[in-house]
PDB file of C-alpha atoms and ligand atoms in Angstrom:
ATOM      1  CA  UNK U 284      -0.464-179.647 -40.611  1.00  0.00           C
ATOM      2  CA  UNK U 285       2.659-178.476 -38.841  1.00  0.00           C
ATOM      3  CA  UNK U 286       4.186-175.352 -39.914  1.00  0.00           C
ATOM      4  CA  UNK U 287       7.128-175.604 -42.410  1.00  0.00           C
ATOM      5  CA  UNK U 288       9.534-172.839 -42.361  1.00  0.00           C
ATOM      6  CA  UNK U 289      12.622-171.514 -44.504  1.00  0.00           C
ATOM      7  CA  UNK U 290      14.842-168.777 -42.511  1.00  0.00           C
ATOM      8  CA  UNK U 291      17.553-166.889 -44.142  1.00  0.00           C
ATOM      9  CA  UNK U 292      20.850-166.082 -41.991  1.00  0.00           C
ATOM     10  CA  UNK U 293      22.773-163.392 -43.971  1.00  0.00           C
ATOM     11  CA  UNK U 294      25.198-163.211 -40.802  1.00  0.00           C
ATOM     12  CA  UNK U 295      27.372-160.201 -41.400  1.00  0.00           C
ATOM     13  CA  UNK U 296      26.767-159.761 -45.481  1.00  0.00           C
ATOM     14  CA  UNK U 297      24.927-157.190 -47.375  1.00  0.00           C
ATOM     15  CA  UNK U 298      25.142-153.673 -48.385  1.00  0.00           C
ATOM     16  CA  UNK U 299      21.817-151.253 -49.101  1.00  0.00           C
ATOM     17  CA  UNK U 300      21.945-151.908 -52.713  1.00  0.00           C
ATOM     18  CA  UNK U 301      22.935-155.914 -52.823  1.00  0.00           C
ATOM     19  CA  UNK U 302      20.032-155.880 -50.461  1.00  0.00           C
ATOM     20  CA  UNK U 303      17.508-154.632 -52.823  1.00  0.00           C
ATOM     21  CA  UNK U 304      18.131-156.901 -55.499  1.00  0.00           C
ATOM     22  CA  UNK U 305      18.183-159.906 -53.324  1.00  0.00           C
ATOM     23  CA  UNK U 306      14.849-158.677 -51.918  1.00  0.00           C
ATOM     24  CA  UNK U 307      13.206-158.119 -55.068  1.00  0.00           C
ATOM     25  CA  UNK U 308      14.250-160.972 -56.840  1.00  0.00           C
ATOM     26  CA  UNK U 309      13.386-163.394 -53.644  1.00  0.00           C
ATOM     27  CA  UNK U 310       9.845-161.676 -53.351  1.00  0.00           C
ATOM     28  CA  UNK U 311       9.409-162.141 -57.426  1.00  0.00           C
ATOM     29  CA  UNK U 312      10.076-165.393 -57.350  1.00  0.00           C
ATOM     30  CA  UNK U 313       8.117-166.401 -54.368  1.00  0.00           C
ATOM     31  CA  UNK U 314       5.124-164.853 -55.583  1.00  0.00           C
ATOM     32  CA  UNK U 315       1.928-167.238 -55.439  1.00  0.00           C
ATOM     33  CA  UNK U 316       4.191-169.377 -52.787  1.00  0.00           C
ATOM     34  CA  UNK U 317       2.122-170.150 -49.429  1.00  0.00           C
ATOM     35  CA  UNK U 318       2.688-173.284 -48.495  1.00  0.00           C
ATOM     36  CA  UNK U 319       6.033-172.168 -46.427  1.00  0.00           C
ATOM     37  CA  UNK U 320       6.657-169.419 -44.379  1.00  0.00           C
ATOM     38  CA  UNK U 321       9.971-167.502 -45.699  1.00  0.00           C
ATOM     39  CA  UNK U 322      11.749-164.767 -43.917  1.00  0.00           C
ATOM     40  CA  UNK U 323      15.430-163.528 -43.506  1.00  0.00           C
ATOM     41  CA  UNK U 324      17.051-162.506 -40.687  1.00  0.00           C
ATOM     42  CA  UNK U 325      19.393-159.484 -42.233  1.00  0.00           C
ATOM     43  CA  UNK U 326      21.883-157.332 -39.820  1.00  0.00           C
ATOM     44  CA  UNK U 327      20.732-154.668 -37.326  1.00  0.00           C
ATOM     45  CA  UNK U 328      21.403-151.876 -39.651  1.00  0.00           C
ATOM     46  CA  UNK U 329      19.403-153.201 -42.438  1.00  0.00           C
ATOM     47  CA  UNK U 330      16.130-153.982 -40.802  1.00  0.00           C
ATOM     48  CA  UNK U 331      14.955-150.553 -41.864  1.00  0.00           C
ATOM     49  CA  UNK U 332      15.277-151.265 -45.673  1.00  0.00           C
ATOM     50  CA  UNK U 333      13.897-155.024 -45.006  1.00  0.00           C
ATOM     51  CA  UNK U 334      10.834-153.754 -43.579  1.00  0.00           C
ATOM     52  CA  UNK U 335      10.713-150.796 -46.172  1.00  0.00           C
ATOM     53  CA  UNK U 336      10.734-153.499 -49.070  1.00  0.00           C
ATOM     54  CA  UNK U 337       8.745-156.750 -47.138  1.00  0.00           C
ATOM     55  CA  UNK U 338       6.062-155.398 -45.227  1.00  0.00           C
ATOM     56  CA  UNK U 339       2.682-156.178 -47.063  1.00  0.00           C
ATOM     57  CA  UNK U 340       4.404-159.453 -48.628  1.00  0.00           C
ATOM     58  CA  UNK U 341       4.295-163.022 -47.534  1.00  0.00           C
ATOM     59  CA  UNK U 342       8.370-162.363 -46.134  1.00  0.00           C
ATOM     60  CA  UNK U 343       8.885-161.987 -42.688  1.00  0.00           C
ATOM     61  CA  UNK U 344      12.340-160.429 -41.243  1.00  0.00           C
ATOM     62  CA  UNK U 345      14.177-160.255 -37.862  1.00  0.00           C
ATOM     63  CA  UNK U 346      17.332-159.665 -36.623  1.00  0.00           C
ATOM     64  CA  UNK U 347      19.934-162.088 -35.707  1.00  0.00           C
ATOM     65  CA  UNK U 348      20.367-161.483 -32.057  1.00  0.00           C
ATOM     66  CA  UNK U 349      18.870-159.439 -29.704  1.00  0.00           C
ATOM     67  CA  UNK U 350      19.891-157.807 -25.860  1.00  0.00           C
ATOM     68  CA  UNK U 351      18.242-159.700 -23.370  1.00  0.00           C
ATOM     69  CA  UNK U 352      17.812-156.411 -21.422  1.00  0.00           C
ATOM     70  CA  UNK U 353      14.883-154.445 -21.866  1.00  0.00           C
ATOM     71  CA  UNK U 354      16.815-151.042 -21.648  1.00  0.00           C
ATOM     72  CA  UNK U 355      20.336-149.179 -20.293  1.00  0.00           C
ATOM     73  CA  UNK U 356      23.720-148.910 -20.152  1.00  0.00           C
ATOM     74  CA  UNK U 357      24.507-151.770 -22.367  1.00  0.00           C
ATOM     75  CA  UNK U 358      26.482-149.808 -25.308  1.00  0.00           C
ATOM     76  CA  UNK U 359      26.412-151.551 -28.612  1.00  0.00           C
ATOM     77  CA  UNK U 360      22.925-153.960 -27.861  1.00  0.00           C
ATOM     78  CA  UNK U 361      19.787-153.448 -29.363  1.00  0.00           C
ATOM     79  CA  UNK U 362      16.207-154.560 -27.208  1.00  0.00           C
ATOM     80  CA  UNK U 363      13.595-156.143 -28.482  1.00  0.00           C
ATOM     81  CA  UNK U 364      11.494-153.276 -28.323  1.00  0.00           C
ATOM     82  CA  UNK U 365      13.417-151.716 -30.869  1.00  0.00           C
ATOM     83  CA  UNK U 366      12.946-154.526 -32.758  1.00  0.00           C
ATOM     84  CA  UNK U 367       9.233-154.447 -32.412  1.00  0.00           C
ATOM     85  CA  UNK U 368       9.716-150.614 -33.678  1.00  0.00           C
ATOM     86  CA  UNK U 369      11.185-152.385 -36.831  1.00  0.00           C
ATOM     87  CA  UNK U 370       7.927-154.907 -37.693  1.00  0.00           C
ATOM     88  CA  UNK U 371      10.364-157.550 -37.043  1.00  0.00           C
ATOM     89  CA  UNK U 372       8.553-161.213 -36.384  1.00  0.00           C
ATOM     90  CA  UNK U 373      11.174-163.206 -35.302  1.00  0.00           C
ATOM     91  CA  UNK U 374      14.878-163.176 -33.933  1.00  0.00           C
ATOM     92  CA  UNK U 375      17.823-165.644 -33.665  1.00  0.00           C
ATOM     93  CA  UNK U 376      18.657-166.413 -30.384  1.00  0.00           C
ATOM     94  CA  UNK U 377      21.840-168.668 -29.147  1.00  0.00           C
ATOM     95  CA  UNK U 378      23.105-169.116 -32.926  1.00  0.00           C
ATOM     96  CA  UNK U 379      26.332-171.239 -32.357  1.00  0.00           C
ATOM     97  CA  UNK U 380      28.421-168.260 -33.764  1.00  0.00           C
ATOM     98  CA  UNK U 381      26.830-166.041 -31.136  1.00  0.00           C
ATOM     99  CA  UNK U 382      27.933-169.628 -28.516  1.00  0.00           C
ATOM    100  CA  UNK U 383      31.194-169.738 -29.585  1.00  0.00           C
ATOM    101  CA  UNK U 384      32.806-166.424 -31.020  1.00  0.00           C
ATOM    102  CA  UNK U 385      30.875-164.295 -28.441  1.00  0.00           C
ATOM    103  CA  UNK U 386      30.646-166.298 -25.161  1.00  0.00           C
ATOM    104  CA  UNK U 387      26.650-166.212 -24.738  1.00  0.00           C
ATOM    105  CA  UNK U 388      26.449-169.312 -22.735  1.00  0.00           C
ATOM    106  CA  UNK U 389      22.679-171.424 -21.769  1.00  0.00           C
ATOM    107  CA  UNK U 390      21.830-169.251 -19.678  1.00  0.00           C
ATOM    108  CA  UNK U 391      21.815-166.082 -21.578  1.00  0.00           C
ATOM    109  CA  UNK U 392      20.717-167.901 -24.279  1.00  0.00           C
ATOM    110  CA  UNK U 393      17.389-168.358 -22.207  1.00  0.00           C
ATOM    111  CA  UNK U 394      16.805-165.184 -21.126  1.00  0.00           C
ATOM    112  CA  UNK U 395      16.988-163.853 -24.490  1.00  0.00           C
ATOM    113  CA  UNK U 396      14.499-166.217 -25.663  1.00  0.00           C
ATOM    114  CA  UNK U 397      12.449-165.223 -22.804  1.00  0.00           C
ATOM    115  CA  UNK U 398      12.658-161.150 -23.270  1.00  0.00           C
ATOM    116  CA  UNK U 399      12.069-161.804 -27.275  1.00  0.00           C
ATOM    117  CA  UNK U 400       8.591-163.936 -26.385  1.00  0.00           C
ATOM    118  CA  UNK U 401       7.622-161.514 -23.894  1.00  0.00           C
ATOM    119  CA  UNK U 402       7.897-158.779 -26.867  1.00  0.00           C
ATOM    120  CA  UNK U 403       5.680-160.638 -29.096  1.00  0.00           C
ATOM    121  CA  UNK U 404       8.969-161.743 -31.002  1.00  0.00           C
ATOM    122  CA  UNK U 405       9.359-165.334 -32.267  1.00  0.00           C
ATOM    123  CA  UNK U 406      12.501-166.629 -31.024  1.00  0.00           C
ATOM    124  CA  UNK U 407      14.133-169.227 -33.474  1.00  0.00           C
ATOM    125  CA  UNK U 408      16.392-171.007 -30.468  1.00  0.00           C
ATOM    126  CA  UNK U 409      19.496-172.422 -32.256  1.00  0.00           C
ATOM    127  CA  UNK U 410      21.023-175.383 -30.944  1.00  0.00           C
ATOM    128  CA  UNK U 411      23.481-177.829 -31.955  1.00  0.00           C
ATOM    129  CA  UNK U 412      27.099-180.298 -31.045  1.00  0.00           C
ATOM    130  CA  UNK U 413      30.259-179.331 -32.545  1.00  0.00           C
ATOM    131  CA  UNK U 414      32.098-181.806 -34.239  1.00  0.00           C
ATOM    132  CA  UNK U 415      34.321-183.241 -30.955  1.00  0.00           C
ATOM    133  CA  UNK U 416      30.890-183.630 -29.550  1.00  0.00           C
ATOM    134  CA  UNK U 417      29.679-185.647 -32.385  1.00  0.00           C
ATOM    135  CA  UNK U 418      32.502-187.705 -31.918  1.00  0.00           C
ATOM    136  CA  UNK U 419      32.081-188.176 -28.323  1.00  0.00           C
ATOM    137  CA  UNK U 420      29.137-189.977 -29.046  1.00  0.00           C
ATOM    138  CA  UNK U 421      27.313-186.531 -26.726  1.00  0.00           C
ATOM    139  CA  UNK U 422      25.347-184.965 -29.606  1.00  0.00           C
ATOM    140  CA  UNK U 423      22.360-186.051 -27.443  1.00  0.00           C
ATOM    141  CA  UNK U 424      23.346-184.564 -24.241  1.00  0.00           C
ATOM    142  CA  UNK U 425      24.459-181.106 -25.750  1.00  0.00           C
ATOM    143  CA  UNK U 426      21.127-180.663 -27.811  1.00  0.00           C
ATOM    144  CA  UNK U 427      19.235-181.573 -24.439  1.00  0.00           C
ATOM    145  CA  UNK U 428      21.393-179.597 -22.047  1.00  0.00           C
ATOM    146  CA  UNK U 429      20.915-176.271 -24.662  1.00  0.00           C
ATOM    147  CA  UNK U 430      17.270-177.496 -24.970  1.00  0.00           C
ATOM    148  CA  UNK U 431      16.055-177.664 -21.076  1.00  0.00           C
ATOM    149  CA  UNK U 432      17.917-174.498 -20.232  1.00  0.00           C
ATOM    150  CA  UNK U 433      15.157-172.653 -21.990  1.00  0.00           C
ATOM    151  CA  UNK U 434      12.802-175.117 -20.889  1.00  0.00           C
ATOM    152  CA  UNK U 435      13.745-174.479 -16.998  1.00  0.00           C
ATOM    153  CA  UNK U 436      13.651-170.674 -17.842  1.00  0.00           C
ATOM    154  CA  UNK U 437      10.625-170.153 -20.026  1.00  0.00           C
ATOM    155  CA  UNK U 438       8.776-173.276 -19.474  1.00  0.00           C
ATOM    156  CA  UNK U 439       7.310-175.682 -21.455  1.00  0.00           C
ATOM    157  CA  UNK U 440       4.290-174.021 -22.950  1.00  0.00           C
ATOM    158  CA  UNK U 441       6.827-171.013 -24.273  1.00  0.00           C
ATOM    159  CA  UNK U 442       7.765-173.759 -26.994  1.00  0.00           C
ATOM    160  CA  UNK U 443       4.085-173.380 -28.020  1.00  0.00           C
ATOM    161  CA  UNK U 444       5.183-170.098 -29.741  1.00  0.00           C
ATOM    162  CA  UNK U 445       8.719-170.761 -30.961  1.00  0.00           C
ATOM    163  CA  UNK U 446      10.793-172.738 -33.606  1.00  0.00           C
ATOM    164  CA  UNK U 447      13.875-174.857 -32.990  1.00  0.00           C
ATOM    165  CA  UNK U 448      16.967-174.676 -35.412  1.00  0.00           C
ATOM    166  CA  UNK U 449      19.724-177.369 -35.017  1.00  0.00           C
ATOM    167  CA  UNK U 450      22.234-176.318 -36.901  1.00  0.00           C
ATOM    168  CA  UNK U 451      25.267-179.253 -35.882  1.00  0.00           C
ATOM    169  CA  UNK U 452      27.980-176.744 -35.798  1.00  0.00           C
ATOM    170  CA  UNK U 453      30.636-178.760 -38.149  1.00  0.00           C
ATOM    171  CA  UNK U 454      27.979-178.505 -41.243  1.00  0.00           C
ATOM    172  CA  UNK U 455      28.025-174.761 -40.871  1.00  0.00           C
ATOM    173  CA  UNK U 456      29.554-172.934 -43.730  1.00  0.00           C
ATOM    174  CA  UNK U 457      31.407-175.491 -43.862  1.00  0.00           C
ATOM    175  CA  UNK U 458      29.900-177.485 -46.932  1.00  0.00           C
ATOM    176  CA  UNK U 459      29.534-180.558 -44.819  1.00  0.00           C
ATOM    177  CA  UNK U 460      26.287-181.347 -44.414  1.00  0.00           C
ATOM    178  CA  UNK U 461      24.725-183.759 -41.848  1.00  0.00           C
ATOM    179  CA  UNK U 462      22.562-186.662 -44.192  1.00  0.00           C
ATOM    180  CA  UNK U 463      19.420-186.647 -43.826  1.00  0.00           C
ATOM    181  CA  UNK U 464      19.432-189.650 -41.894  1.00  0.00           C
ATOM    182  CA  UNK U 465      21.813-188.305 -39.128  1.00  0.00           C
ATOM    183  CA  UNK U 466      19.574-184.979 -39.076  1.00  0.00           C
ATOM    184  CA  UNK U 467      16.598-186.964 -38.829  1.00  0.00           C
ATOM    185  CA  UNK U 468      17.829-188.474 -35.959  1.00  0.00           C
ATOM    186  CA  UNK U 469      18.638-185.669 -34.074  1.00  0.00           C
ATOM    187  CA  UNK U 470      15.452-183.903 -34.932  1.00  0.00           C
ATOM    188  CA  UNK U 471      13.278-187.056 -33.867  1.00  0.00           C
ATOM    189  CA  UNK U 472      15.600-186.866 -30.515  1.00  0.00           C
ATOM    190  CA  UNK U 473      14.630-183.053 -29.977  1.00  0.00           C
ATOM    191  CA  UNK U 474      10.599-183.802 -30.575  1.00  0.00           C
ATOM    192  CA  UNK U 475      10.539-187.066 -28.504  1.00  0.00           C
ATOM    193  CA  UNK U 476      12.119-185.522 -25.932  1.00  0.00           C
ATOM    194  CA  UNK U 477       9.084-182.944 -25.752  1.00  0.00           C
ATOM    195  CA  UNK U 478       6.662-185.597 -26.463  1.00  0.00           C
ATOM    196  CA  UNK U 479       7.447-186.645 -23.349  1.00  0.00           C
ATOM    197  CA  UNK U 480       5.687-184.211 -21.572  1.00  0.00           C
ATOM    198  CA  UNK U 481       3.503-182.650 -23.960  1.00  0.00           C
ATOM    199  CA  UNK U 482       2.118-184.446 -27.426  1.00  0.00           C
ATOM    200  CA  UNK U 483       0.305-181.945 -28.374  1.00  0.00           C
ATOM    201  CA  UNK U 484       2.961-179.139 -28.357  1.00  0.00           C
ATOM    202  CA  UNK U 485       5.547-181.573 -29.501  1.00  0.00           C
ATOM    203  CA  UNK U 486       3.820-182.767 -33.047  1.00  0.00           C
ATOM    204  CA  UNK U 487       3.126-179.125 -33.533  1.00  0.00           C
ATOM    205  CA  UNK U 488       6.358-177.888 -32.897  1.00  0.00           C
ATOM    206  CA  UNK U 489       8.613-176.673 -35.842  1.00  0.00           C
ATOM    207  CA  UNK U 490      12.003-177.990 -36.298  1.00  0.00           C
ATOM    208  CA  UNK U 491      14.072-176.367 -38.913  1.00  0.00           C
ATOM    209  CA  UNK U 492      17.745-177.815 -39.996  1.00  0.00           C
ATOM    210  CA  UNK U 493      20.219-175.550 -40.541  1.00  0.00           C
ATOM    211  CA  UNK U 494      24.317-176.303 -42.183  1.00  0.00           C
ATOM    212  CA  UNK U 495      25.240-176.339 -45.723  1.00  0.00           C
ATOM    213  CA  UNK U 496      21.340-176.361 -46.765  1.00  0.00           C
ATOM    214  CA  UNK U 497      21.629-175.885 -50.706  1.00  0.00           C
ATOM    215  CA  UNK U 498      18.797-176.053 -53.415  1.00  0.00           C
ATOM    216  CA  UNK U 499      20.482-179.399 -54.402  1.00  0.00           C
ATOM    217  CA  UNK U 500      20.071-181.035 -51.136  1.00  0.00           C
ATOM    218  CA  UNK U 501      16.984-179.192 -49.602  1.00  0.00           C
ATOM    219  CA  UNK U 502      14.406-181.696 -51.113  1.00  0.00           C
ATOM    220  CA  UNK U 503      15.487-184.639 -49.537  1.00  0.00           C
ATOM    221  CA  UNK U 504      16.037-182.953 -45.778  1.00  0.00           C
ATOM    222  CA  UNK U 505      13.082-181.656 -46.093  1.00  0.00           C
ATOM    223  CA  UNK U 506      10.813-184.822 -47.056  1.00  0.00           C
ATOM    224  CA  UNK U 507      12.367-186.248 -43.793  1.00  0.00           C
ATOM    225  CA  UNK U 508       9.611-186.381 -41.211  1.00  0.00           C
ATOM    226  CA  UNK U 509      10.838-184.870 -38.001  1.00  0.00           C
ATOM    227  CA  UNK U 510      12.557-181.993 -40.622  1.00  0.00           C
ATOM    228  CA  UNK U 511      10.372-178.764 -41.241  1.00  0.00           C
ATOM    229  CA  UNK U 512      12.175-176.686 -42.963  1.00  0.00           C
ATOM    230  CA  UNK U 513      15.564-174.833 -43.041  1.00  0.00           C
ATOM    231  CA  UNK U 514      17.514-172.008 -40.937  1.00  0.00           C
ATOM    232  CA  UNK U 515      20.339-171.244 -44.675  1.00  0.00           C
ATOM    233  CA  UNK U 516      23.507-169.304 -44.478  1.00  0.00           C
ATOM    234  CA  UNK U 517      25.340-168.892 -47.367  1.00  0.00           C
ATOM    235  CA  UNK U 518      22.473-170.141 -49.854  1.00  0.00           C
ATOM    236  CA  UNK U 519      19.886-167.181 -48.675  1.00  0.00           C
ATOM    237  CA  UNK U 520      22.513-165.021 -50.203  1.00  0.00           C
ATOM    238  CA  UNK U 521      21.605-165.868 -53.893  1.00  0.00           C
ATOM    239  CA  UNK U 522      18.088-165.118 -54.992  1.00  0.00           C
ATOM    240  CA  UNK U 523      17.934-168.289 -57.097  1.00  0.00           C
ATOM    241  CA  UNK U 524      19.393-170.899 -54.233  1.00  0.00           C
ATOM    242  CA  UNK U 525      17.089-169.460 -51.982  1.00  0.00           C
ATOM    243  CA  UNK U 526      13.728-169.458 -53.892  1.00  0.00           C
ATOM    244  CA  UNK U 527      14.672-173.046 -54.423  1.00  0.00           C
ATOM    245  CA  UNK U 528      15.260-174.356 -51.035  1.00  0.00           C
ATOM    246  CA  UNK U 529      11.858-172.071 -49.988  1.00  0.00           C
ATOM    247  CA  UNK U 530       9.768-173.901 -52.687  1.00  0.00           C
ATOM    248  CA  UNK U 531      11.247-177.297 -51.637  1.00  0.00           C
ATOM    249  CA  UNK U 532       9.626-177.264 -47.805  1.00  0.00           C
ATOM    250  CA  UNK U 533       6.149-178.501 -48.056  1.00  0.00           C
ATOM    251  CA  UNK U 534       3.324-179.192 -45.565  1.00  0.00           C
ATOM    252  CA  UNK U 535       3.523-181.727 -43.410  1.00  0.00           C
ATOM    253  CA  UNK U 536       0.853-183.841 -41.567  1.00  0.00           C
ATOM    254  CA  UNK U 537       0.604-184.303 -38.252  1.00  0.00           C
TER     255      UNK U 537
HETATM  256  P1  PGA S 206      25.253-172.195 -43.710  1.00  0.00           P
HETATM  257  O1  PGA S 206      24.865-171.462 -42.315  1.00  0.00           O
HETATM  258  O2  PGA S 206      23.962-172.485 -44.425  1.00  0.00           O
HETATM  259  O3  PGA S 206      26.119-171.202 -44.435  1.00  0.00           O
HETATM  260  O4  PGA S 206      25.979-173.432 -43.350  1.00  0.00           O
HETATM  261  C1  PGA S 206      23.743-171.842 -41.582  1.00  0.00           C
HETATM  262  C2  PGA S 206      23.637-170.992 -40.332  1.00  0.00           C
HETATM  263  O5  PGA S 206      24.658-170.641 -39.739  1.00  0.00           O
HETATM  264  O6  PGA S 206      22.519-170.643 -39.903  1.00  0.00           O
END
């Protein structure tokens, strides 16, 4: 069975007590849910309270970005041993907002993916074409280019202990979702292209959509076969919407 996965991305939302009732009300009504892993990835300052509330539970959290330097003069970055100080299990790395508003190009992208795995820290490596891309016909290229530069950095085998989000970057926050049909595609692009040179690693490898995931539309993306689960903005932000699109990702065979 591969792994099937639900993220949250609460991007730059929350307070201490919205927090708490999101929290509680996601871990009530997950309770007795283990077919899917569920986590959030909540801001810096809140990782404290997320591990105060998860730990013990079948949540995992992590951070939304992470320095790709271990330590130093780098005012205003946090390492990814502090987020190993903070029980945190996984971390977003190259999340298009991260792309585009802050200038983190391939290349950094990789080497944060690389520092996070060396820390023990899942890196959930966000991909994705914008919409001129898309229309470009390069959707292809863009996913492969942001693909191999981790590949060339890392290697192949890091993708043994990693998870892929392609999030196309016109279907986020946008309301536009991609159908399941175009996601498919692109997801069946992003594990054939793996396949290529490892089978093994490639059926096993999970590949979460992210853009405009909702509980209405969550079952069908997720019953397509290449589709494994979901990296959700807006949605994780509403206990109910949430549950929902968690319960909707079931096992898959491989
Ligand atoms: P959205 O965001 O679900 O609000 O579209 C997804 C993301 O940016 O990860």
């Amino acid at each position: 069975m591969r792994a099937q996965m639900v993220l949250g991305n609460w991007k730059m939302h929350g307070s201490l007590v919205g927090n708490k009732t999101l929290l509680d009300g996601v871990l009530a009504g997950l309770a007795g849910v283990d077919s899917v892993h569920c986590g959030v990835c909540v801001p810096f300052p809140y990782l404290f309270q997320a591990q105060f509330i998860l730990q013990g539970s079948q949540v995992i959290w992590g951070a939304q970005n992470v320095s790709q330097h271990e330590k130093g003069a780098f005012t205003g970055e946090v390492s990814v041993g502090m987020l190993n100080d903070l029980g945190c299990n996984i971390v977003l790395v190259g999340h298009s907002e991260r792309r585009a508003i802050y200038g983190e190009d391939d290349a950094t992208v990789a080497e944060k993916f690389v520092a996070a795995q060396k820390a023990g820290i899942k890196p959930i490596l966000c991909v994705g074409e914008t919409l001129e891309e898309r229309e470009k016909n390069i959707t292809a290229d863009v996913v492969k280019r942001q693909l191999l530069a981790v590949v060339d950095k890392a290697g192949l085998d890091a993708l043994k202990d990693c998870v892929v989000a392609y999030e196309p970057v016109w279907a986020i926050g946008t309301g536009k979702t991609a159908t399941p049909q175009q996601a498919q595609e692109v997801h069946a692009f992003i594990r054939g292209l793996f396949a290529e040179k490892n089978a093994e690693l490639a059926e096993n490898l999970t590949i979460l959509y992210g853009g405009s995931v909702k509980a209405s539309n969550a079952v069908e993306l997720f019953s397509m076969p290449d589709i494994d689960g979901g990296l959700i903005g807006g949605a994780s932000l509403d206990i109910n919407e949430f549950v929902s699109i968690c319960k909707a990702a079931q096992p898959k065979a491989v």
